[in-house]
Each structure stands twice: as C-alpha cells, then as structure tokens.
Short mmCIF file of C-alpha atoms in Angstrom, two decimals:
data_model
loop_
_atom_site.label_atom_id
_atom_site.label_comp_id
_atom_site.label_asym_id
_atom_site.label_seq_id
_atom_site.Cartn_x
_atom_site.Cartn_y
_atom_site.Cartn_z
CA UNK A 1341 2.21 24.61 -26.34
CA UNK A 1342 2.10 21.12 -25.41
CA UNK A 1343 4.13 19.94 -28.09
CA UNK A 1344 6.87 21.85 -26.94
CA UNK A 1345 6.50 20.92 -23.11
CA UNK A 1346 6.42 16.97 -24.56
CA UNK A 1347 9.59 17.95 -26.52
CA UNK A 1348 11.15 18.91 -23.12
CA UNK A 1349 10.28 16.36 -21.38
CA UNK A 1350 11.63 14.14 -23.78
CA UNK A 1351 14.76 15.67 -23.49
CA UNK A 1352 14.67 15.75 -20.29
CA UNK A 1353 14.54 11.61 -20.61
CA UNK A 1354 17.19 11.18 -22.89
CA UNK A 1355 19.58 12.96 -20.78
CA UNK A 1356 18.36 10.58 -17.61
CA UNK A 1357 19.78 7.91 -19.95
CA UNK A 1358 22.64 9.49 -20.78
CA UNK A 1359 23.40 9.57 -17.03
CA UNK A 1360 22.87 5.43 -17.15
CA UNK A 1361 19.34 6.32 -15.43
CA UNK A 1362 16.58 3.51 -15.93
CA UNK A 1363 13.42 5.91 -15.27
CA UNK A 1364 11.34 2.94 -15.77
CA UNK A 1365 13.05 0.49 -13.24
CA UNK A 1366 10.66 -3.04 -12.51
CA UNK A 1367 11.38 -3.42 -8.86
CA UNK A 1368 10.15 -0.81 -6.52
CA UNK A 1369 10.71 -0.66 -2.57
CA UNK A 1370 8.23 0.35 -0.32
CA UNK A 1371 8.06 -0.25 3.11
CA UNK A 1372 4.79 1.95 4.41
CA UNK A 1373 1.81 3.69 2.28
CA UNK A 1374 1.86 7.70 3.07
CA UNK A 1375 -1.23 7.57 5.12
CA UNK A 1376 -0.26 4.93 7.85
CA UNK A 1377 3.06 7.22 7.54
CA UNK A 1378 1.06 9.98 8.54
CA UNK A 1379 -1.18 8.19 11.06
CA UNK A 1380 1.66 6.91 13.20
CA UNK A 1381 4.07 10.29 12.44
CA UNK A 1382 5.12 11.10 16.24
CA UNK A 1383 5.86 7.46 16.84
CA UNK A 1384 8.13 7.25 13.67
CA UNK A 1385 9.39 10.66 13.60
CA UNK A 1386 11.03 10.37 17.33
CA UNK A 1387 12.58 6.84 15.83
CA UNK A 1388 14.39 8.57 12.84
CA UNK A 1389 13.77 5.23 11.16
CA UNK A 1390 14.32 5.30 7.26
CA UNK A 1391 10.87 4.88 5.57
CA UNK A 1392 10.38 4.12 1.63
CA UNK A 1393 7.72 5.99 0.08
CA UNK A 1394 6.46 5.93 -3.78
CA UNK A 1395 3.97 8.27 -5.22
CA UNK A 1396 3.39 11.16 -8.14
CA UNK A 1397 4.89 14.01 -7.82
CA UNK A 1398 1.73 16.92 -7.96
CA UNK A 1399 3.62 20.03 -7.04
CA UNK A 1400 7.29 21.09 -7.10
CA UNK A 1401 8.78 24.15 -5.45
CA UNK A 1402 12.56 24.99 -6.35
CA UNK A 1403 14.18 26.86 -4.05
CA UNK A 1404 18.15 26.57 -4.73
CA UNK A 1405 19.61 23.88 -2.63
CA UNK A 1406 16.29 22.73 -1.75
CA UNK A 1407 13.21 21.40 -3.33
CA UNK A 1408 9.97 20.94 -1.83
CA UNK A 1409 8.09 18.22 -3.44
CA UNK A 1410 4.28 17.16 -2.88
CA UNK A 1411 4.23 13.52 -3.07
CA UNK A 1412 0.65 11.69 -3.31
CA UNK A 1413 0.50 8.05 -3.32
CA UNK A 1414 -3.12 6.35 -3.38
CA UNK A 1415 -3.70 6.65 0.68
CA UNK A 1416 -2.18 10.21 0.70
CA UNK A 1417 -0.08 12.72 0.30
CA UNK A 1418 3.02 14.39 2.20
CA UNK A 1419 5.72 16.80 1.48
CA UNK A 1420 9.15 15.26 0.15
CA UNK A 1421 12.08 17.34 1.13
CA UNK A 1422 15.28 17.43 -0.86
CA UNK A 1423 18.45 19.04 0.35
CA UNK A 1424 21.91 19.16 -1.91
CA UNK A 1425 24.14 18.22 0.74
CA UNK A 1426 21.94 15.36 2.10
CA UNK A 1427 20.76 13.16 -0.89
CA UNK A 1428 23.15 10.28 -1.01
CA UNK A 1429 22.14 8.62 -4.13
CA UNK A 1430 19.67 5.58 -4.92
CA UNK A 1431 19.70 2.38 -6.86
CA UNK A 1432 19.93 4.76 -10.46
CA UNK A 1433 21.69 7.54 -8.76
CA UNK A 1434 24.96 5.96 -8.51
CA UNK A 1435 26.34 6.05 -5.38
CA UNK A 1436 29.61 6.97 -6.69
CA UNK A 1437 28.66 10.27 -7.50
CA UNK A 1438 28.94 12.92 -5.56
CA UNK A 1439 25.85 14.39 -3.72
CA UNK A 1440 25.43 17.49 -5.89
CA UNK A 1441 25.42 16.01 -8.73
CA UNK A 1442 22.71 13.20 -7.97
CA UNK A 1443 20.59 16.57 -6.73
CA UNK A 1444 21.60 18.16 -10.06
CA UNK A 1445 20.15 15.29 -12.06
CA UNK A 1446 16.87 15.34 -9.75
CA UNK A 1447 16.51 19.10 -10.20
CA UNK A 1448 17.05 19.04 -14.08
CA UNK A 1449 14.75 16.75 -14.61
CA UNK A 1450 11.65 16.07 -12.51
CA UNK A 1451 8.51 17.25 -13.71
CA UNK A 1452 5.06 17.42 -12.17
CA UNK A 1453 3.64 14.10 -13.41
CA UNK A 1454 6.88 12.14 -12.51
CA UNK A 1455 6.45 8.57 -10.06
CA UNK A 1456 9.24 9.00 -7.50
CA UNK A 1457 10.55 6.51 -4.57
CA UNK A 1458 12.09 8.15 -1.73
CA UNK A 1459 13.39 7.23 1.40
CA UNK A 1460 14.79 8.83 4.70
CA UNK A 1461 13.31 9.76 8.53
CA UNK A 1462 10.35 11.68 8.77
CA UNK A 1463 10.38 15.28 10.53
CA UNK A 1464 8.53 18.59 10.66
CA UNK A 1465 9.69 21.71 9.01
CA UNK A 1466 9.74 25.43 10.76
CA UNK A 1467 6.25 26.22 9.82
CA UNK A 1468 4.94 22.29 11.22
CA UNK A 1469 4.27 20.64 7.97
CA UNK A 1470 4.70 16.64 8.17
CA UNK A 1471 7.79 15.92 5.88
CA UNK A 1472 10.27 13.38 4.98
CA UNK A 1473 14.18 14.12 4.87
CA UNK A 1474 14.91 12.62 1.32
CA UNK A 1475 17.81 10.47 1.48
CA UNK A 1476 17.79 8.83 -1.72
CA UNK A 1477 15.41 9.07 -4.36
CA UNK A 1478 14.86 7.34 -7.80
CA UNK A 1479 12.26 7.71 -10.61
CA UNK A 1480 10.32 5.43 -11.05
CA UNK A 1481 8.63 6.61 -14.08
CA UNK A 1482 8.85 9.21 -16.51
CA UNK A 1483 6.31 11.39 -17.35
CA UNK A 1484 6.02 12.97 -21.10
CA UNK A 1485 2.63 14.56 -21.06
CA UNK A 1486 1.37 16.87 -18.39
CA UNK A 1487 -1.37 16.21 -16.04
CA UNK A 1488 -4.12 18.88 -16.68
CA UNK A 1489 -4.76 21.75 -14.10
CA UNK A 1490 -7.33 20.73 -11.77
CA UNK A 1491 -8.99 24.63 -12.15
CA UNK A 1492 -8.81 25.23 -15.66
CA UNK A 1493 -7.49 21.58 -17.71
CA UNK A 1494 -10.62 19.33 -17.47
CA UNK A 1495 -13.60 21.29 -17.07
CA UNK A 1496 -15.50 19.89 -20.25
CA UNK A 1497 -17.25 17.18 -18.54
CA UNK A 1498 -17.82 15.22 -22.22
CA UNK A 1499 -14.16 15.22 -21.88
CA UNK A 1500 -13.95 14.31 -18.42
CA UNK A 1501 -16.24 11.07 -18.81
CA UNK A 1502 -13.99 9.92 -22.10
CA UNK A 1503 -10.65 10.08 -20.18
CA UNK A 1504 -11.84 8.88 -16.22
CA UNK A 1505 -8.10 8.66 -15.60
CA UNK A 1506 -7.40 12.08 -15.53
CA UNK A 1507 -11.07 12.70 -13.86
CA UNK A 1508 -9.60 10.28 -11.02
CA UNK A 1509 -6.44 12.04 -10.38
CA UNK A 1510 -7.87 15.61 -10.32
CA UNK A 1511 -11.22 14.96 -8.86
CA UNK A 1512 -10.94 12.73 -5.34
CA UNK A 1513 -14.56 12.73 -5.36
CA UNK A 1514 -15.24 10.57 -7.92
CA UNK A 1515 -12.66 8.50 -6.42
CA UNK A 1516 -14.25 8.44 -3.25
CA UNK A 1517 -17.34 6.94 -5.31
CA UNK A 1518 -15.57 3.88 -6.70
CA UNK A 1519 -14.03 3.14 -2.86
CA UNK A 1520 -17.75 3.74 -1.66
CA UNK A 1521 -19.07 1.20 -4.32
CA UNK A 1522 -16.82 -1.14 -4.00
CA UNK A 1523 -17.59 -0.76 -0.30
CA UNK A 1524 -21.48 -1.09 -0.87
CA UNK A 1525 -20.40 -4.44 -3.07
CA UNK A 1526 -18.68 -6.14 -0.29
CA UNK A 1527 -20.97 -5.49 2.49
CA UNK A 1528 -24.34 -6.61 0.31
CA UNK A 1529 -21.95 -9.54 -0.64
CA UNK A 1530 -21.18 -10.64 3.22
CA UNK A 1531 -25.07 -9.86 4.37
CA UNK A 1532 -26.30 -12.21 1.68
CA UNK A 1533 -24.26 -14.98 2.65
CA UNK A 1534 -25.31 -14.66 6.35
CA UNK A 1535 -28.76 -14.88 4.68
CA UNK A 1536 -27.79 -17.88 3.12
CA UNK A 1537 -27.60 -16.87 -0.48
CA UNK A 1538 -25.35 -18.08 -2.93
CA UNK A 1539 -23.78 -16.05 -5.27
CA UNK A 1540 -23.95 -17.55 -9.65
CA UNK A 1541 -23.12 -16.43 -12.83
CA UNK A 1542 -24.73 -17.08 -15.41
CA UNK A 1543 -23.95 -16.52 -19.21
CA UNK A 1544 -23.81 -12.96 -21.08
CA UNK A 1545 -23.82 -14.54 -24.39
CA UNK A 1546 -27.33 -15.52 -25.57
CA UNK A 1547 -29.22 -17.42 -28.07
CA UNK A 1548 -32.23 -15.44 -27.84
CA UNK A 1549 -32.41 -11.76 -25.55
CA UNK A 1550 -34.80 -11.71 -22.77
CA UNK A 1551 -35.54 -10.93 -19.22
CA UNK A 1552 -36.03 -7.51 -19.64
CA UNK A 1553 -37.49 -4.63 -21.86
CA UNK A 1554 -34.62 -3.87 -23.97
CA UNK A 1555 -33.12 -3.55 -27.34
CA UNK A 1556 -30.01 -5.93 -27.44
CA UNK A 1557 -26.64 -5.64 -28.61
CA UNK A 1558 -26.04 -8.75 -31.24
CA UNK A 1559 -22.45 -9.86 -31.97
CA UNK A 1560 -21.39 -13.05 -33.82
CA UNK A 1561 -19.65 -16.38 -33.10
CA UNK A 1562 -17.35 -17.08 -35.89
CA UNK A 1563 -16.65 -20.80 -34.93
CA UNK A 1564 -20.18 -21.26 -34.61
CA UNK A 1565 -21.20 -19.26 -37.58
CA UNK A 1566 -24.64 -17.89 -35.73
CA UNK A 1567 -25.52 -14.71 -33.91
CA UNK A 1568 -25.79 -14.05 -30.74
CA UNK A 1569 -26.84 -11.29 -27.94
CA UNK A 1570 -25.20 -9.45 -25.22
CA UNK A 1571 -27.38 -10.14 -22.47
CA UNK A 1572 -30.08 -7.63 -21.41
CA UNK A 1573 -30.58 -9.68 -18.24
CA UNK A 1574 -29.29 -12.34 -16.62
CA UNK A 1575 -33.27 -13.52 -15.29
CA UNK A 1576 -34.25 -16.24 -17.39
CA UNK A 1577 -31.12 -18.43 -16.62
CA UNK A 1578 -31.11 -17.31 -12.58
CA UNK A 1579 -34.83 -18.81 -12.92
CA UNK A 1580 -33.25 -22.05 -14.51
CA UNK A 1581 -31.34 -22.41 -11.44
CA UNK A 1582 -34.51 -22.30 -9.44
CA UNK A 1583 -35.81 -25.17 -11.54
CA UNK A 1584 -32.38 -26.94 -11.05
CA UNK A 1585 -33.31 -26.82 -7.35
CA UNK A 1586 -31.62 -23.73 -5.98
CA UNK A 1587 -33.42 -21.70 -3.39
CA UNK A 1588 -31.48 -18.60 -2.78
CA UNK A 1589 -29.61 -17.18 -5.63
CA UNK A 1590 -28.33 -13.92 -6.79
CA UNK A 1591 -25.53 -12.88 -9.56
CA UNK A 1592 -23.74 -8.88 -9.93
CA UNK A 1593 -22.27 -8.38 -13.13
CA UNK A 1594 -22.59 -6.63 -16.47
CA UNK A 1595 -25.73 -6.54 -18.81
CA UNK A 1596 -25.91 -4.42 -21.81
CA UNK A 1597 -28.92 -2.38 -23.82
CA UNK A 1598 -29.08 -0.58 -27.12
CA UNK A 1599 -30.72 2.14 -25.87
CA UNK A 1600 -29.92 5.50 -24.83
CA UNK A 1601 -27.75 7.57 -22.38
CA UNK A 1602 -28.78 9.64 -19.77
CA UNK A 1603 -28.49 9.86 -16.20
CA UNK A 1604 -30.56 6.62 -15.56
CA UNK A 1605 -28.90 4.32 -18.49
CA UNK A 1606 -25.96 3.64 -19.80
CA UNK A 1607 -25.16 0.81 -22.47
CA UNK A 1608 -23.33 -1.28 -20.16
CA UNK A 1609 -23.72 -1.45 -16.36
CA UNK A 1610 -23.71 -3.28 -13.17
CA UNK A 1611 -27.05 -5.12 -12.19
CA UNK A 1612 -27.78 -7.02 -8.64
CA UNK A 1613 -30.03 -9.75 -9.09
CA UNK A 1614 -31.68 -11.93 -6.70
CA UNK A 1615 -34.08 -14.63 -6.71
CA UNK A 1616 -35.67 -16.42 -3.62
CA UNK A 1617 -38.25 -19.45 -4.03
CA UNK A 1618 -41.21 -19.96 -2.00
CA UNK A 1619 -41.03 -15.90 -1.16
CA UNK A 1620 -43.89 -13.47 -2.20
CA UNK A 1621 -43.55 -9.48 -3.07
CA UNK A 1622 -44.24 -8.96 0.51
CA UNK A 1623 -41.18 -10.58 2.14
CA UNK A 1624 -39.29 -9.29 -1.04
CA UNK A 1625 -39.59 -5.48 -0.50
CA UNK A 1626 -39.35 -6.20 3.57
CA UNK A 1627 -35.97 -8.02 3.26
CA UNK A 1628 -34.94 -5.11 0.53
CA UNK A 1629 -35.68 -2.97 2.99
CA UNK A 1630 -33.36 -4.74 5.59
CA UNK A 1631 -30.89 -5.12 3.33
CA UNK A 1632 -30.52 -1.11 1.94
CA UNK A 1633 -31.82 0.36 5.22
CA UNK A 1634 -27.66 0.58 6.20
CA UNK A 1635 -27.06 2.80 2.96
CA UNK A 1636 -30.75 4.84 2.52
CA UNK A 1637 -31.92 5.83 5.48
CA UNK A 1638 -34.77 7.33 6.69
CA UNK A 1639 -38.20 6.80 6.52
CA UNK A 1640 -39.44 4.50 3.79
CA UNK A 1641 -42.62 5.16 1.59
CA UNK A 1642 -45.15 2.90 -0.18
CA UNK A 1643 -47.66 4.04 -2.91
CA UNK A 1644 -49.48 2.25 -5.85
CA UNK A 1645 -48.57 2.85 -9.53
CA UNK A 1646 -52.68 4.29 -10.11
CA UNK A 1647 -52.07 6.62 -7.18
CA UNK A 1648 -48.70 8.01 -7.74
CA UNK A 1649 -49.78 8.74 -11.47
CA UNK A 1650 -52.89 10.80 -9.80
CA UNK A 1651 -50.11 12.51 -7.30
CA UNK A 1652 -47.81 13.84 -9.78
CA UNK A 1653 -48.98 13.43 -12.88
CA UNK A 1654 -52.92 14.35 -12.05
CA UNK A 1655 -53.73 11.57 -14.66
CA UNK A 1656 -56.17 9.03 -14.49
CA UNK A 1657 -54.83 5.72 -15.72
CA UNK A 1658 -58.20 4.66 -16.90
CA UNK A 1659 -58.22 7.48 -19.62
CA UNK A 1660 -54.81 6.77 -20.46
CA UNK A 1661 -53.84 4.46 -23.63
CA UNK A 1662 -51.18 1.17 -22.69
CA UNK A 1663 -48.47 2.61 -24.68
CA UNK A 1664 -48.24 5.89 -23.02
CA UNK A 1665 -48.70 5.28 -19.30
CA UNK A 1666 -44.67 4.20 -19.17
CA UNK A 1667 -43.87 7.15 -20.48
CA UNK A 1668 -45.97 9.81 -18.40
CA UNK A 1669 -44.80 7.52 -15.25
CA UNK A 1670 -40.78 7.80 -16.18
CA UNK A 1671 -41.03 11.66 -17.31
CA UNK A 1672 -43.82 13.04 -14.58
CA UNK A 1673 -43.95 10.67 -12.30
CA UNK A 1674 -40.60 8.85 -11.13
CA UNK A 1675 -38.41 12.21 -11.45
CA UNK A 1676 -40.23 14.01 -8.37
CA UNK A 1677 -40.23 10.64 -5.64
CA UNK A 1678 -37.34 11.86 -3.63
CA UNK A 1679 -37.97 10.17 -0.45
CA UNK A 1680 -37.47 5.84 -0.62
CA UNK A 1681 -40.70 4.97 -2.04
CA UNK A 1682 -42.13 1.85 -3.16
CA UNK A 1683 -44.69 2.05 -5.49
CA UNK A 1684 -46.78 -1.00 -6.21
CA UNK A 1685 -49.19 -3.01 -7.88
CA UNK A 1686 -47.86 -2.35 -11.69
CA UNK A 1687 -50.13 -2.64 -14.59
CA UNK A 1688 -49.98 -6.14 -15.65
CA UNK A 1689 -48.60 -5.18 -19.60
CA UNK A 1690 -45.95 -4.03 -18.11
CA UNK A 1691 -45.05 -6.62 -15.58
CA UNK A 1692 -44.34 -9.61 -18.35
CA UNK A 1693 -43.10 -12.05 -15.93
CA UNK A 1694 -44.82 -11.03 -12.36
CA UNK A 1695 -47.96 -13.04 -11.23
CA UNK A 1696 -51.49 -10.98 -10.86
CA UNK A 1697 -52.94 -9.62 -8.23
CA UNK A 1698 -55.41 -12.04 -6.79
CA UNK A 1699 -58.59 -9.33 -6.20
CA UNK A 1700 -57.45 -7.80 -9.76
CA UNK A 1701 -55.97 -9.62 -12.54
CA UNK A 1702 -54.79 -6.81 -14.33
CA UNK A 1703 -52.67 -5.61 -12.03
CA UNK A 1704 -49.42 -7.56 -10.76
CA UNK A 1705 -47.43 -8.21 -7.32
CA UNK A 1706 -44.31 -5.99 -8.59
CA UNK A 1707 -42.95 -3.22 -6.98
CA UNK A 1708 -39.96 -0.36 -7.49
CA UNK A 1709 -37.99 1.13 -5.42
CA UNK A 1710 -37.39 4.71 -6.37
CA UNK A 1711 -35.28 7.04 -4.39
CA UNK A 1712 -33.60 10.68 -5.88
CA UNK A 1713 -35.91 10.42 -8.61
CA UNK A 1714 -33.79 6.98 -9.64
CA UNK A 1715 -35.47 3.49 -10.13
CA UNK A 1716 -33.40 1.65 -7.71
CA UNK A 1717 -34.62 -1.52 -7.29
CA UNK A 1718 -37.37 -3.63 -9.46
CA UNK A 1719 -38.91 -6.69 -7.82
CA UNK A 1720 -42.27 -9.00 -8.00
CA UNK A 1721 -43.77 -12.19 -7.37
CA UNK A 1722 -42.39 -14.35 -10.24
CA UNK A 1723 -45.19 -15.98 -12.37
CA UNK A 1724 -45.05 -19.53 -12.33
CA UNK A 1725 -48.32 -20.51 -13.66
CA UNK A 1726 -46.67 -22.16 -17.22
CA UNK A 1727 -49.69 -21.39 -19.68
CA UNK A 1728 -50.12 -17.49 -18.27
CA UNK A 1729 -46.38 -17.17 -18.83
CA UNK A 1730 -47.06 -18.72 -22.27
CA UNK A 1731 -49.61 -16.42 -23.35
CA UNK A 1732 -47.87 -13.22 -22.34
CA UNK A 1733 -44.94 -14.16 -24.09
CA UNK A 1734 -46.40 -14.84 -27.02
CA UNK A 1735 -47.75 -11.44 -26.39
CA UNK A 1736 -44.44 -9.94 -26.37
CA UNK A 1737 -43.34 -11.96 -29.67
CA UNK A 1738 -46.01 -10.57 -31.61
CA UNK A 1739 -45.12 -6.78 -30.36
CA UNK A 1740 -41.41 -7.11 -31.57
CA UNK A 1741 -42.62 -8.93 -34.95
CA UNK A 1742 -44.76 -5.36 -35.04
CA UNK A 1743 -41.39 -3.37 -34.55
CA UNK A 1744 -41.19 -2.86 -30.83
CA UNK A 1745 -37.46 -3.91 -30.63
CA UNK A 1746 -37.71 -3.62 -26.56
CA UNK A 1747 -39.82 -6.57 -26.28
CA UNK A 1748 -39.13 -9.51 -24.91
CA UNK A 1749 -38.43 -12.24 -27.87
CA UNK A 1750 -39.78 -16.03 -27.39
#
C-alpha cells in the first residue's frame, strides 16, 4: 500500500518535470506568515492587495473547476482557493500557458504532503471561511511519502518518540511544548542577567567524570590517544570559575548518563546550573523561589528528608541501611509530593559536595525541589572546607573501586 502511493507520487514528479517544473525551486517569496494574515484579515481583505503565502498542503478537496486547499504554515493555517479560470501561472507555471492547463498540472499532481507558495487577495467564501483567491501558485516541494493520519497513523507512541517529526506535525501539543520551553529559556535567561549573573560554558569532554551520581558515557580522542567522558555535570569546572574569581555564574546545556530511561531520565538532557558565592541554602531556595514562582504557582511547601520518609513512606530512617534510603525516597517518597515542596536537610552520604549542618553533622544544607512527583531543582550550601571535601571523595573513590559505577571518581 505505500509502495504503490510512493510509486504515484513519483510519477506524479516526473511528469512535473516533463512540464519543465522545478518542484524543488531555492528562492521562495513570501511577503506575510498566515497568522498575521489572519490577524489583520478585514484590513487586507477590503485592500484586495496580493499576499504571498507558503505552507503544506494538509487537506485537499476537488471539486471540478475548483479546489479547496488547507494550507498550514508554522503560525497557521487558512484555506487556499483555486479556480480554473483565475490561476494565471507562477514562476514554474509558465505564463505562456494557458490558465487551464497550469490548473490541470496543479490538479494532477498535488498531494497532501506537498509545500506550496501562493499568492492573490484574501476574501471570504459563502459559508464565511477566511480564504485566499489563488492567483498563482508554485510547488515548492515535492512530497513522495505520505504524512500519517493524525487518528489512526502514529498512535504507537515508541514510534512516535523515534520519528518527533511526524509527532510535531500531527500533534500541536507537543509543539506547543518546545515554543513554551524555549519561552521558559529566554525569560530565566533575561531575569538572571537583571540579577547580575553571567552566563559560561564549560567543557563536556572530561578527563575524569564527576559532579554528580552517575555512570558516564566514555568516548575516545584519537589525536590524543586517551579516553575521555561525556560529562555527567558541568559542577566541578562552574566551581573553578568561582576560584578564578567569578561570583555569579550559571551554564544550560547538555550532560549525559549511562543510566536508564523513564519519565525522570533520559541519556542526554538539558541541565540549568547556577552557582552564587558568599550565598547559603537559605537565600538559594528563596531566590529559586523568586525565580520559578512566574511558571509554578501556588503555594510552596518545605519538609525535611527524615520527615517526608515518615509521611509517605512510614519509615524510620534510623532503622533503615545507607544504601537503601535513596531508593525507598525515589520509589515511595518523591512520586506522591505533588504540591512545590522543598524537602531539606539530606543525609550527608548522599550530599557528596554540600557542607553539614552545623547542630548535626550528618546531615547537610541541601535541598530539592520536587513538584508533580518530579525532582525539579537540586541545590545546597557548597562545601568548601578542603580536607572534608578530601575525605568524602576519597569516600566516593573507594565505592566505585568496589563496583558502584555512579560514584563520583577522584
């Protein structure tokens, strides 16, 4: 079945050539986006003024001497009209041909999938839809495979994450996600400055992995002839910079962990990093607060790491061994906080790099921020005292020479 609808469409291609056609052409003109064509319709539509317009074609109704075509561009989407006896021709449909036989060459050979330019005035039809009167129109490129029905071609959602293109074009919401991210990027990216951050990057190729509990990826450097590791954090070198004399930093981009794939982790993804000397746990989660307040609002929580275990676990963390209290916290604990919640005052073995807490050494001035269920944020006090820092790392060295490959290495 789709062999033989590629096999048309193919055809249908070679006999756009045949017709001297370029279906692939390198300049395009556009003079408006559909939405702002939309947005200022009465003001355009009273002007008759000839508007260019590109987009993919998703729906095509022949009706004779007239085609109705849906025509979505990134902002948008209106309805194209063609009419036999108005199409005049475009920069492939020769104007020297007669204007049933450039409308014959349209309707022979557009499929849904197609990238058309078309221009002409905009109007309304009989039953009031928002239209433009095609005057010429050119492809612009050629589709050979068809897009997938948005009810019954990409409903395996394995399938759906391998090919996000299609996802994108038959799912706006997941566009809508990207814009809103992107979105979320900017503004965190114009409040830090007005904070007086600056914004670093620091490398992704490392000697050694650290910064975080994670397995690394490892890759090698031919000219060099010595391994080296995707980063699992960009930390240790955003604390160099401290040392170098910066007071404000931060850094977004891409770390990577060999671990596993769920809802909360993915190989590669985007972390937000910030550091900020001379400022304690305290300020940290106030000014998170004022930062994130604009996209999670509501009231905000706070609850220590021994309580929330007692909460919603109904554990005891005195009766609990080390190596499973991360565990029962990520599994029976994390997954019911719906509400913004900070919880605080983590157990120091699992808080490598975060200074104690004064009244109780074994616990540390970290916090999380957990909202749907989701760690969203991870922040402490950073330790600073040179032969502590030595000892736990040290500490962490001798658990991945005992075959924890999550630990930090020294």
């Amino acid at each position: 079945m789709l062999e033989d609808i590629i096999r048309e469409r193919q055809k249908k291609l070679k006999n756009l050539l045949k017709e001297d056609i370029n279906p692939y052409p390198a300049k395009i003109k556009r003079t408006i986006l559909i939405s702002e064509a939309l947005k200022d319709f009465n003001k355009l539509s009273s002007s008759k003024k000839q508007l260019f317009l590109t987009g993919r074609i998703k729906a095509l109704r022949d009706q004779g001497n007239l085609i109705f075509i849906d025509l979505k561009d990134e902002s948008g989407k209106i309805q194209a009209v063609l009419k036999a006896d108005v199409l005049v021709g475009s920069p492939t449909l020769r104007r020297g041909k007669d204007n049933l036989n450039n409308f014959k060459i349209l309707k022979q050979n557009l499929d849904v999938g197609d990238f058309l330019s078309v221009s002409g005035p905009l109007f309304k039809t009989q039953k009031g839809e928002k239209s433009i009167e095609v005057k010429t129109a050119e492809i612009i490129t050629k589709s050979l495979r068809p897009l997938p029905t948005q009810w019954y071609g990409l409903k395996d959602v394995e399938e759906r994450y391998r090919k996000r293109y299609l996802d994108l074009i038959l799912n706006p919401e997941v566009k809508e996600k990207i814009i809103s991210r992107s979105k979320i990027i900017e503004t965190l990216r114009q409040d830090l400055a007005k904070e007086g951050f600056i914004e670093v990057e620091t490398p992704m190729l490392q000697p050694l992995p650290g910064g975080a509990l994670a397995r690394p990826f490892i890759t090698h450097h031919n000219a060099l002839n010595c391994d080296f590791y995707l980063r699992v954090a960009p930390e240790l070198y955003l604390k160099r910079l401290l040392v170098a004399g910066f007071e404000k930093i931060y850094e977004i981009g891409r770390d990577f962990r060999n671990e596993g794939i769920d809802r909360d982790h993915n190989p590669e993804f985007t972390m937000f990093e910030l550091y900020w000397a001379y400022q304690d746990w305290e300020g940290l989660m106030k000014f998170t607060e004022k930062l994130l307040k604009k996209f999670i609002p509501g009231k905000w929580e706070k609850i220590t790491f021994e309580a929330a275990l007692k909460k919603y676990a109904k554990k005891d963390i005195k009766k609990l061994r080390p190596e499973e209290i991360d565990e029962i916290f990520k599994k029976e604990v994390r997954p019911k906080i719906i509400k913004p919640t900070f919880v605080t005052h983590y157990p120091k073995f699992l808080s490598p790099f975060a200074k104690p807490v004064e009244d109780n050494p074994d616990l540390t001035e970290r916090f999380q921020l957990i909202v749907d269920g989701m760690e969203i944020v991870n922040g402490f006090s950073e330790l600073n005292d040179p032969v502590d820092q030595r000892q736990r790392m040290e500490e962490q060295e001798r658990k991945y020479r005992a075959g924890n490959q999550e630990a930090s290495r020294l």
